[in-house]
Amino acid sequence: RFCDMSMERLGTFARNDRSQGYIQKIQSRAFELQTQISSGYKAQSYSGISKDAGRLVLLEADSARISQYEKTITQVDTRLNTMQVQMGSLLDNAIQFRSTLVNGLNNGNSNFMAISQQAFQLLEQTSNVLNTTDGDTFLFGGFQTATKPVDLTKLGGMADPFIPNDDYYMGDQGQLSARIDRDYTLR
């Protein structure tokens, strides 16, 4: 009889102990859920989301990469818009000079000095346009973005008016590119 009672008490103790363990797990889980609800966070530390930590790190890296692409796209858009405005200015200068030449020739070449002065002013304006910067970057210098692309002091005299002289241009023929997506580079 004593043995039966002991076995019954051990069985009751084991069930009670197991029940207490379940109750503690339920209370712990309820506390976690209440904390999640009140804080808005899934866990209070990275260890609480260890199974999701790898995915979180990848998402953070993707977010940083996307932010960089957005920054690059904004920078390229700004530069292209600035270049478009400046190219319009170059076109206006060329049209104005053409009109000046046509008027000078139609008036019997009466005032070559005024045409020469206007040509020099338009040349300086064109030089200023081609030396446009976006921050510290010269826009019309090819890969030579830190060098002023047009230096009129290097122009010198023209020995033969039919031979082009590009000694004034300090840039190069490089075409800049920008990575605007993982799989796309804008050229």
CSV table of C-alpha atoms in Angstrom, one decimal:
chain,number,residue,atom,x,y,z
A,1,ARG,CA,0.0,0.0,0.0
A,2,PHE,CA,2.8,2.4,0.8
A,3,CYS,CA,4.4,1.8,-2.6
A,4,ASP,CA,1.2,2.5,-4.4
A,5,MET,CA,0.8,5.8,-2.6
A,6,SER,CA,4.3,6.8,-3.4
A,7,MET,CA,3.9,6.0,-7.0
A,8,GLU,CA,0.7,7.9,-7.1
A,9,ARG,CA,2.3,11.0,-5.5
A,10,LEU,CA,5.3,10.8,-7.8
A,11,GLY,CA,2.9,10.6,-10.8
A,12,THR,CA,1.0,13.5,-9.4
A,13,PHE,CA,4.2,15.5,-8.8
A,14,ALA,CA,5.4,14.8,-12.3
A,15,ARG,CA,2.1,15.9,-13.9
A,16,ASN,CA,2.1,19.0,-11.6
A,17,ASP,CA,5.7,19.8,-12.6
A,18,ARG,CA,4.9,19.4,-16.3
A,19,SER,CA,1.8,21.5,-15.9
A,20,GLN,CA,3.8,24.2,-14.2
A,21,GLY,CA,6.3,24.2,-17.1
A,22,TYR,CA,3.5,24.6,-19.6
A,23,ILE,CA,2.0,27.4,-17.6
A,24,GLN,CA,5.3,29.2,-17.5
A,25,LYS,CA,5.8,28.8,-21.2
A,26,ILE,CA,2.3,30.1,-21.9
A,27,GLN,CA,2.9,33.1,-19.5
A,28,SER,CA,6.3,33.8,-21.1
A,29,ARG,CA,4.7,33.7,-24.6
A,30,ALA,CA,1.8,35.9,-23.5
A,31,PHE,CA,4.4,38.4,-22.1
A,32,GLU,CA,6.3,38.4,-25.4
A,33,LEU,CA,3.1,39.0,-27.4
A,34,GLN,CA,2.0,41.8,-25.1
A,35,THR,CA,5.5,43.4,-25.5
A,36,GLN,CA,5.3,43.1,-29.3
A,37,ILE,CA,1.8,44.7,-29.3
A,38,SER,CA,2.8,47.6,-27.0
A,39,SER,CA,6.2,48.3,-28.6
A,40,GLY,CA,5.4,47.5,-32.2
A,41,TYR,CA,8.6,45.4,-32.5
A,42,LYS,CA,8.7,41.7,-33.1
A,43,ALA,CA,11.5,41.4,-30.5
A,44,GLN,CA,13.5,43.6,-28.2
A,45,SER,CA,16.9,42.4,-29.6
A,46,TYR,CA,18.3,40.7,-32.7
A,47,SER,CA,18.6,37.4,-30.8
A,48,GLY,CA,14.8,37.4,-30.6
A,49,ILE,CA,14.6,37.3,-34.4
A,50,SER,CA,17.6,35.1,-35.0
A,51,LYS,CA,15.8,33.1,-37.6
A,52,ASP,CA,14.8,36.2,-39.5
A,53,ALA,CA,18.2,38.0,-38.9
A,54,GLY,CA,19.7,36.8,-42.2
A,55,ARG,CA,16.8,38.0,-44.2
A,56,LEU,CA,16.9,41.3,-42.3
A,57,VAL,CA,20.6,41.8,-43.1
A,58,LEU,CA,19.9,41.1,-46.8
A,59,LEU,CA,17.0,43.6,-46.8
A,60,GLU,CA,19.1,46.2,-45.1
A,61,ALA,CA,21.8,45.7,-47.8
A,62,ASP,CA,19.2,45.9,-50.5
A,63,SER,CA,17.7,49.1,-49.0
A,64,ALA,CA,21.2,50.7,-48.9
A,65,ARG,CA,21.9,49.7,-52.5
A,66,ILE,CA,18.5,51.1,-53.6
A,67,SER,CA,19.1,54.3,-51.8
A,68,GLN,CA,22.5,54.7,-53.6
A,69,TYR,CA,20.8,54.0,-57.0
A,70,GLU,CA,18.2,56.7,-56.2
A,71,LYS,CA,20.9,59.1,-55.3
A,72,THR,CA,22.8,58.3,-58.5
A,73,ILE,CA,19.6,58.7,-60.6
A,74,THR,CA,18.9,62.1,-59.0
A,75,GLN,CA,22.4,63.3,-59.6
A,76,VAL,CA,22.4,62.1,-63.3
A,77,ASP,CA,19.0,63.7,-63.8
A,78,THR,CA,20.2,67.0,-62.4
A,79,ARG,CA,23.3,66.9,-64.6
A,80,LEU,CA,21.4,66.0,-67.7
A,81,ASN,CA,18.9,68.8,-67.1
A,82,THR,CA,21.7,71.3,-66.6
A,83,MET,CA,23.5,70.1,-69.7
A,84,GLN,CA,20.2,70.4,-71.7
A,85,VAL,CA,19.8,74.0,-70.6
A,86,GLN,CA,23.4,74.8,-71.5
A,87,MET,CA,23.1,73.1,-74.9
A,88,GLY,CA,20.1,75.3,-75.6
A,89,SER,CA,22.2,78.3,-74.7
A,90,LEU,CA,24.9,77.1,-77.1
A,91,LEU,CA,22.3,76.8,-79.8
A,92,ASP,CA,21.0,80.3,-79.1
A,93,ASN,CA,24.6,81.7,-79.3
A,94,ALA,CA,25.1,80.0,-82.7
A,95,ILE,CA,21.8,81.3,-84.1
A,96,GLN,CA,22.6,84.8,-82.8
A,97,PHE,CA,26.1,84.7,-84.4
A,98,ARG,CA,24.7,83.4,-87.7
A,99,SER,CA,22.2,86.3,-87.7
A,100,THR,CA,25.0,88.8,-87.0
A,101,LEU,CA,27.1,87.4,-89.9
A,102,VAL,CA,24.2,87.4,-92.3
A,103,ASN,CA,23.3,91.0,-91.4
A,104,GLY,CA,27.0,92.0,-91.7
A,105,LEU,CA,27.3,90.4,-95.1
A,106,ASN,CA,24.0,91.9,-96.3
A,107,ASN,CA,25.0,95.4,-95.2
A,108,GLY,CA,28.0,95.4,-97.6
A,109,ASN,CA,30.6,94.4,-94.9
A,110,SER,CA,30.4,97.9,-93.5
A,111,ASN,CA,31.2,97.1,-89.9
A,112,PHE,CA,33.6,94.1,-89.5
A,113,MET,CA,34.9,95.5,-86.2
A,114,ALA,CA,31.4,95.2,-84.6
A,115,ILE,CA,31.1,91.7,-85.9
A,116,SER,CA,34.5,90.8,-84.6
A,117,GLN,CA,33.6,92.1,-81.1
A,118,GLN,CA,30.3,90.3,-81.1
A,119,ALA,CA,32.1,87.1,-82.2
A,120,PHE,CA,34.5,87.4,-79.4
A,121,GLN,CA,31.7,88.0,-76.8
A,122,LEU,CA,29.8,84.9,-78.1
A,123,LEU,CA,33.1,82.9,-77.9
A,124,GLU,CA,33.4,83.9,-74.3
A,125,GLN,CA,29.8,83.0,-73.6
A,126,THR,CA,30.3,79.7,-75.3
A,127,SER,CA,33.4,79.1,-73.2
A,128,ASN,CA,31.4,79.8,-70.0
A,129,VAL,CA,28.7,77.5,-71.1
A,130,LEU,CA,31.2,74.6,-71.8
A,131,ASN,CA,32.8,75.3,-68.4
A,132,THR,CA,29.5,74.7,-66.5
A,133,THR,CA,29.9,72.8,-63.3
A,134,ASP,CA,27.6,70.7,-61.1
A,135,GLY,CA,29.2,71.1,-57.7
A,136,ASP,CA,32.9,70.3,-58.3
A,137,THR,CA,32.3,68.5,-61.6
A,138,PHE,CA,32.8,70.1,-65.0
A,139,LEU,CA,30.0,68.7,-67.1
A,140,PHE,CA,31.5,69.0,-70.6
A,141,GLY,CA,35.0,67.6,-70.1
A,142,GLY,CA,34.4,63.9,-70.7
A,143,PHE,CA,36.4,61.9,-68.1
A,144,GLN,CA,38.3,65.1,-67.1
A,145,THR,CA,35.6,66.2,-64.7
A,146,ALA,CA,38.0,68.1,-62.4
A,147,THR,CA,39.6,70.1,-65.2
A,148,LYS,CA,38.1,73.2,-66.8
A,149,PRO,CA,37.3,71.9,-70.3
A,150,VAL,CA,37.7,75.1,-72.3
A,151,ASP,CA,40.7,77.4,-71.9
A,152,LEU,CA,40.6,80.3,-74.4
A,153,THR,CA,44.1,81.3,-73.6
A,154,LYS,CA,45.2,78.1,-75.4
A,155,LEU,CA,43.3,79.1,-78.6
A,156,GLY,CA,46.1,81.1,-80.1
A,157,GLY,CA,46.0,82.5,-83.6
A,158,MET,CA,44.5,80.6,-86.5
A,159,ALA,CA,47.1,79.9,-89.1
A,160,ASP,CA,44.6,78.5,-91.6
A,161,PRO,CA,40.9,79.3,-91.0
A,162,PHE,CA,39.9,76.0,-92.7
A,163,ILE,CA,41.8,73.8,-90.3
A,164,PRO,CA,40.0,73.2,-87.0
A,165,ASN,CA,41.9,74.2,-83.9
A,166,ASP,CA,41.0,72.4,-80.7
A,167,ASP,CA,44.0,73.3,-78.6
A,168,TYR,CA,41.6,75.2,-76.3
A,169,TYR,CA,39.8,72.0,-75.2
A,170,MET,CA,41.3,70.4,-72.1
A,171,GLY,CA,38.7,67.6,-71.8
A,172,ASP,CA,38.7,64.2,-73.6
A,173,GLN,CA,36.3,62.1,-75.6
A,174,GLY,CA,35.3,60.0,-72.6
A,175,GLN,CA,31.6,59.3,-72.0
A,176,LEU,CA,30.6,59.1,-68.4
A,177,SER,CA,28.4,56.2,-67.2
A,178,ALA,CA,26.3,55.6,-64.1
A,179,ARG,CA,25.0,52.4,-62.6
A,180,ILE,CA,21.3,53.1,-61.9
A,181,ASP,CA,20.3,49.5,-61.2
A,182,ARG,CA,22.0,46.2,-60.4
A,183,ASP,CA,21.7,45.1,-64.0
A,184,TYR,CA,21.7,48.5,-65.8
A,185,THR,CA,24.3,51.1,-66.5
A,186,LEU,CA,23.3,54.4,-68.1
A,187,ARG,CA,25.8,55.5,-70.8
